[in-house]
mmCIF file of C-alpha atoms in Angstrom:
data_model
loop_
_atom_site.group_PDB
_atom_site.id
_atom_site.type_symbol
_atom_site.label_atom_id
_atom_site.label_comp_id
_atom_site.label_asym_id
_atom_site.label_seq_id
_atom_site.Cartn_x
_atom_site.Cartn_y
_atom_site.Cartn_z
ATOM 1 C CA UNK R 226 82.402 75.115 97.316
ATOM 2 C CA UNK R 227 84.566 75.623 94.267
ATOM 3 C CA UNK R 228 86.720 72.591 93.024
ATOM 4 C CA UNK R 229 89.988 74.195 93.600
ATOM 5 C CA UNK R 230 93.060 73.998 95.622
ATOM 6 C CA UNK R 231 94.780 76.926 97.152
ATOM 7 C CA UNK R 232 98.768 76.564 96.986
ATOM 8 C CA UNK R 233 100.957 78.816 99.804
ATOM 9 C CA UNK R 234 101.889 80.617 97.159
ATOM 10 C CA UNK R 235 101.190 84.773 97.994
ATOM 11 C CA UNK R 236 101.815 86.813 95.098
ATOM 12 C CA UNK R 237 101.220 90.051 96.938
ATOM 13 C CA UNK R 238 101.760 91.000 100.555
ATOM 14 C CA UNK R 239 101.431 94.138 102.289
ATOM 15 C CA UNK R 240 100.097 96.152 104.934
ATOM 16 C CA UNK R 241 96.563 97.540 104.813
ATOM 17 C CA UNK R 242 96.633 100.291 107.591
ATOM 18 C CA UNK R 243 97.334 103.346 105.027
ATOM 19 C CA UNK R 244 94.146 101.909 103.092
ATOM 20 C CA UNK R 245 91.207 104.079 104.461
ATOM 21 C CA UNK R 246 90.954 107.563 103.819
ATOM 22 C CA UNK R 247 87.869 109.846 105.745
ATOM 23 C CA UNK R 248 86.871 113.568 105.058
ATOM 24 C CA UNK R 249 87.470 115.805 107.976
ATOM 25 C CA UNK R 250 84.329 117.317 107.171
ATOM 26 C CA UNK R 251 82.519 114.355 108.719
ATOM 27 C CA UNK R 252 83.428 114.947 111.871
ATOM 28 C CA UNK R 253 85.495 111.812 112.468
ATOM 29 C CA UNK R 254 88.144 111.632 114.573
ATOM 30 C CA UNK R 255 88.978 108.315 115.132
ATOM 31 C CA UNK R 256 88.106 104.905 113.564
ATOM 32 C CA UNK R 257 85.174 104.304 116.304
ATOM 33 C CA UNK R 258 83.361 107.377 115.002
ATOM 34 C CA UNK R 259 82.811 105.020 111.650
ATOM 35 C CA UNK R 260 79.545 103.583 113.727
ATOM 36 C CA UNK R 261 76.406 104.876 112.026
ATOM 37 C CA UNK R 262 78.846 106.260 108.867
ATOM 38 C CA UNK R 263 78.963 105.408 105.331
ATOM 39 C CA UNK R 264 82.327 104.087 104.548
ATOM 40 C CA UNK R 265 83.015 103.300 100.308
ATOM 41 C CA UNK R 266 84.525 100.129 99.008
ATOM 42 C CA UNK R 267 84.737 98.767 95.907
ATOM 43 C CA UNK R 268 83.882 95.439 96.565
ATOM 44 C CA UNK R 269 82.960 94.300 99.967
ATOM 45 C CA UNK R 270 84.619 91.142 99.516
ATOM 46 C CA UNK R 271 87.576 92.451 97.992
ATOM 47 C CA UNK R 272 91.023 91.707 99.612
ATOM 48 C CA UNK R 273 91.880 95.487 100.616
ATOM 49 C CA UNK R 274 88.203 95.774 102.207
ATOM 50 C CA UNK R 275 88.579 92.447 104.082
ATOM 51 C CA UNK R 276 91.654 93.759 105.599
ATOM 52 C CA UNK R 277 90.708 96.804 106.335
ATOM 53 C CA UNK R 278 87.800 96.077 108.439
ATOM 54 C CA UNK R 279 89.388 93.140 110.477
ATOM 55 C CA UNK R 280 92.078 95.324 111.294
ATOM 56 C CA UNK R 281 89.118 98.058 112.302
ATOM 57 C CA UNK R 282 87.460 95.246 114.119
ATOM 58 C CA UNK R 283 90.687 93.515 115.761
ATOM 59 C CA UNK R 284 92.962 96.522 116.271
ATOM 60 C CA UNK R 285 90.333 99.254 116.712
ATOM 61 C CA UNK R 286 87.168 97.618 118.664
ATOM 62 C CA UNK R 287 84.943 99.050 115.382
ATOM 63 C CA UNK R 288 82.093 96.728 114.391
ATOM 64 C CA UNK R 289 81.792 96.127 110.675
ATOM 65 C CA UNK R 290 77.807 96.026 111.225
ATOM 66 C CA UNK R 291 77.198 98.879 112.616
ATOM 67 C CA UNK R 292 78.816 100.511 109.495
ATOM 68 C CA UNK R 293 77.268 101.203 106.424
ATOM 69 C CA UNK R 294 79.143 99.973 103.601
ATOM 70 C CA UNK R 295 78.659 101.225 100.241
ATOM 71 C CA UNK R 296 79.794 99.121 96.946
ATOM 72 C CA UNK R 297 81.501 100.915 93.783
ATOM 73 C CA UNK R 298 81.971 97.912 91.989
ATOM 74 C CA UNK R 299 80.699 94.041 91.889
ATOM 75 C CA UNK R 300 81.198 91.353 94.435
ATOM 76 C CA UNK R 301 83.158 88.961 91.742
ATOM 77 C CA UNK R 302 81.458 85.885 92.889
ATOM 78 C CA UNK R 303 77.966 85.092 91.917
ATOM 79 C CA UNK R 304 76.790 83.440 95.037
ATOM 80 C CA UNK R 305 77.752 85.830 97.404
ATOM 81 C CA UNK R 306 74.593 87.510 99.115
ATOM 82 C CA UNK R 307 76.109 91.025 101.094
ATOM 83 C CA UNK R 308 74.798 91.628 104.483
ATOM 84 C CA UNK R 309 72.190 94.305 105.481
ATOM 85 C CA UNK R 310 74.192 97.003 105.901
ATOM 86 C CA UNK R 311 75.985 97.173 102.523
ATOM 87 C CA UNK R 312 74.584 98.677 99.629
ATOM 88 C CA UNK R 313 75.782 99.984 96.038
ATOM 89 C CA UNK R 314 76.828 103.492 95.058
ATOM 90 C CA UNK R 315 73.818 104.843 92.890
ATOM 91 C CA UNK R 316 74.943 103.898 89.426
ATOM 92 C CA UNK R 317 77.878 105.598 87.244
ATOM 93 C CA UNK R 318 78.714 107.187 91.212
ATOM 94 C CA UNK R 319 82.693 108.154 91.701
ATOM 95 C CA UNK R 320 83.480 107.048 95.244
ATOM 96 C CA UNK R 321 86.375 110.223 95.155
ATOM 97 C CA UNK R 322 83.527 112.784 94.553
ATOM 98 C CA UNK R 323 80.997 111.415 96.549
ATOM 99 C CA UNK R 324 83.373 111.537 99.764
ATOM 100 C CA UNK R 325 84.471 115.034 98.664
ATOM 101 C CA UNK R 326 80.803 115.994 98.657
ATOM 102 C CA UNK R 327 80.506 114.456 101.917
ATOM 103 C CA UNK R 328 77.775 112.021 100.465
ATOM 104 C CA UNK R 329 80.051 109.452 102.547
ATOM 105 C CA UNK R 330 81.946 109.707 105.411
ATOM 106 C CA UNK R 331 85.478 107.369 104.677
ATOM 107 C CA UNK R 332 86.524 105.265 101.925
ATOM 108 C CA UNK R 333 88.678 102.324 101.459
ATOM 109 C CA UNK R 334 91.260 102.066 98.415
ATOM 110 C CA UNK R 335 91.164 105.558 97.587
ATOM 111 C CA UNK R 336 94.215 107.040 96.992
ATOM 112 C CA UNK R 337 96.364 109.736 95.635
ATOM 113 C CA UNK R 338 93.283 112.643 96.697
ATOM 114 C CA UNK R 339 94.862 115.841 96.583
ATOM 115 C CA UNK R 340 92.389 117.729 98.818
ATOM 116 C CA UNK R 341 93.400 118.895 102.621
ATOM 117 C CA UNK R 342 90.090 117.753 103.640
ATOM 118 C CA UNK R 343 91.410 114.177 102.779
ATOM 119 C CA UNK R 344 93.338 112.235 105.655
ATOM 120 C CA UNK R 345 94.366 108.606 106.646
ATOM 121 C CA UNK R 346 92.178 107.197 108.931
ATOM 122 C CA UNK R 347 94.772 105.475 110.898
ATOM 123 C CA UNK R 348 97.409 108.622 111.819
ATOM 124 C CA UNK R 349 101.267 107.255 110.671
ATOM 125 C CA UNK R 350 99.762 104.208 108.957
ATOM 126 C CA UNK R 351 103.311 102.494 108.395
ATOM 127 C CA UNK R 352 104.384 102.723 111.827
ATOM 128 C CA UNK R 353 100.496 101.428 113.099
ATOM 129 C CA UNK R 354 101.236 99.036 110.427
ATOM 130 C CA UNK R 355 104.746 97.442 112.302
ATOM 131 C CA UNK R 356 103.363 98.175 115.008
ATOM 132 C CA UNK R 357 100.404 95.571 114.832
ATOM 133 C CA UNK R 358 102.644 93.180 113.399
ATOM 134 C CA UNK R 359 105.060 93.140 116.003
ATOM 135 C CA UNK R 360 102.258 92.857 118.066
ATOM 136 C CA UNK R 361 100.158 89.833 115.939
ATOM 137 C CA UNK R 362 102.637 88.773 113.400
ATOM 138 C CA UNK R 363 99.687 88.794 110.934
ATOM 139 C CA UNK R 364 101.722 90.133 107.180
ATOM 140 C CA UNK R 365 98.552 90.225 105.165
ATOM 141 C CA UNK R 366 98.427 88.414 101.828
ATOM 142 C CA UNK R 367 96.430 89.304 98.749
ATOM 143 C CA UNK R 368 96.342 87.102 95.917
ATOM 144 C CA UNK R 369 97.262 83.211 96.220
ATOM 145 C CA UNK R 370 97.995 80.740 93.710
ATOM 146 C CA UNK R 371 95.135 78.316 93.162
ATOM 147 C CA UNK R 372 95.050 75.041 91.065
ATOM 148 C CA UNK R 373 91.623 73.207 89.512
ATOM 149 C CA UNK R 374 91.312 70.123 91.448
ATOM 150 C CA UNK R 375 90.479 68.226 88.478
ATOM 151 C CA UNK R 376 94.255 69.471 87.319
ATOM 152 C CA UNK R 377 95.601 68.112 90.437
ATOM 153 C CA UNK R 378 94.218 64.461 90.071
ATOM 154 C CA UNK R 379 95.137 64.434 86.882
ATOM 155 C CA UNK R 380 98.645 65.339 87.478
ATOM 156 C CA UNK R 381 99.657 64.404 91.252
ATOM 157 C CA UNK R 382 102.824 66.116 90.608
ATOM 158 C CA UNK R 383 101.430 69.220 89.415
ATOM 159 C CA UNK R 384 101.235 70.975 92.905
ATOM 160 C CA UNK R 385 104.532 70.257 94.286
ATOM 161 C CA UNK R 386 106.131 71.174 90.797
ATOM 162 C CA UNK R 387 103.894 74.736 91.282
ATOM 163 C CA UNK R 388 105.414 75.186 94.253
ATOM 164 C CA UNK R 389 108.964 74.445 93.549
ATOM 165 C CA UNK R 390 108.726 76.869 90.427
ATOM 166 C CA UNK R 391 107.328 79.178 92.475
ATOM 167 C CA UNK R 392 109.850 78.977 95.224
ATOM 168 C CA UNK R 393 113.000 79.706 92.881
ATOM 169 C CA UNK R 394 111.079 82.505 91.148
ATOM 170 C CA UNK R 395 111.180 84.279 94.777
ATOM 171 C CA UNK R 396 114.694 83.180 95.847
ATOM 172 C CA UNK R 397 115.500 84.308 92.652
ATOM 173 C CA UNK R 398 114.011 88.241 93.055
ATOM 174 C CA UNK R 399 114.881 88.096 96.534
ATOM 175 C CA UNK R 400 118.459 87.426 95.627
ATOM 176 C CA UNK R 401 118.590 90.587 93.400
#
C-alpha cells in the first residue's frame, strides 16, 4: 500500500489498439497466434502494456499467460514480483532489432518502424479502437493525479482545490 490518494484527474487519454506491432515473418496472423510467442514491452506494468493486453484478453479471447513477455526496461516499483512468463531482454538488447531479427515475435510501444515486414497487430487500429468503445465505453486513461495522504490531512482543502484547478485548466484548453 502506498500512502497516497488518487484524484479523477487523467492527464492523458487515448486509445491503445494501434499499440502492438508483430513481424510478418513470424507467421502471425491474428492476435490469438500470440500463444506460445514472445511479445516485447518495456515494462510489464507500464500503462501502454496494461492496456494492450486487457484489450488482447477482453476484445480478442488471447491469454496474457500463455504469452511470453519480454521486459526492455524496469518495472518502476520495487515490490512488484513479474509472473512466470515474463522475462528481460538480455542486457543493452534494442526491442526494434530484436523483432526485426525475428528474436521476438510482436512488440508493444514500438513505433515509427520503417520496414514492410512491420504491421499493426490489430488491422485499422482507430476504427477497432471506436469500435470497442462504442461497444464498452472504456476511453483508457494513462497518468492520474495523485496527492500524499499525509498532504491531504494536513490540508483538508487541498484535494478539492486540486481538482477545481484542474477542472478550469481543461475547460480552459477545451475552450480553445
Amino acid at each position: 500500500h502506498k500512502p497516497i490518494t488518487a484524484l479523477p484527474v487523467f492527464l492523458l487519454r487515448r486509445f491503445e489498439h494501434g499499440g502492438m506491432v508483430y513481424n510478418v515473418k513470424s507467421g502471425i496472423q491474428s492476435p490469438l497466434d500470440l500463444h506460445g510467442r514472445r511479445v516485447g514491452v518495456r515494462s510489464y506494468t507500464l500503462t501502454p502494456g496494461v492496456w494492450m493486453r486487457g484489450i488482447l484478453q477482453s476484445a480478442y479471447g488471447v491469454n496474457p499467460q500463455q504469452v511470453q513477455w519480454v521486459l526492455f526496461g524496469d518495472e518502476h516499483v520495487a515490490e512488484y514480483v513479474a509472473p512466470s512468463n515474463v522475462t528481460p531482454a538480455p542486457a543493452g538488447s534494442d526491442m526494434v532489432a530484436m523483432l526485426l531479427a525475428g528474436e521476438i515475435d510482436a512488440a508493444i510501444g514500438v513505433s515509427g518502424v520503417d520496414a514492410p515486414e512491420i504491421r499493426p497487430l490489430i488491422p485499422e487500429p482507430q476504427s477497432s479502437a471506436i469500435a470497442h468503445f462504442q461497444h464498452t465505453g472504456i476511453y483508457p486513461i494513462s497518468h492520474l493525479v495523485v496527492v500524499k495522504d499525509e498532504l491531504l490531512h494536513a490540508h483538508p482543502w487541498l484535494a478539492e482545490e486540486l481538482w477545481s484547478l484542474c477542472t478550469a485548466a481543461r475547460d480552459d484548453y477545451l475552450g480553445h
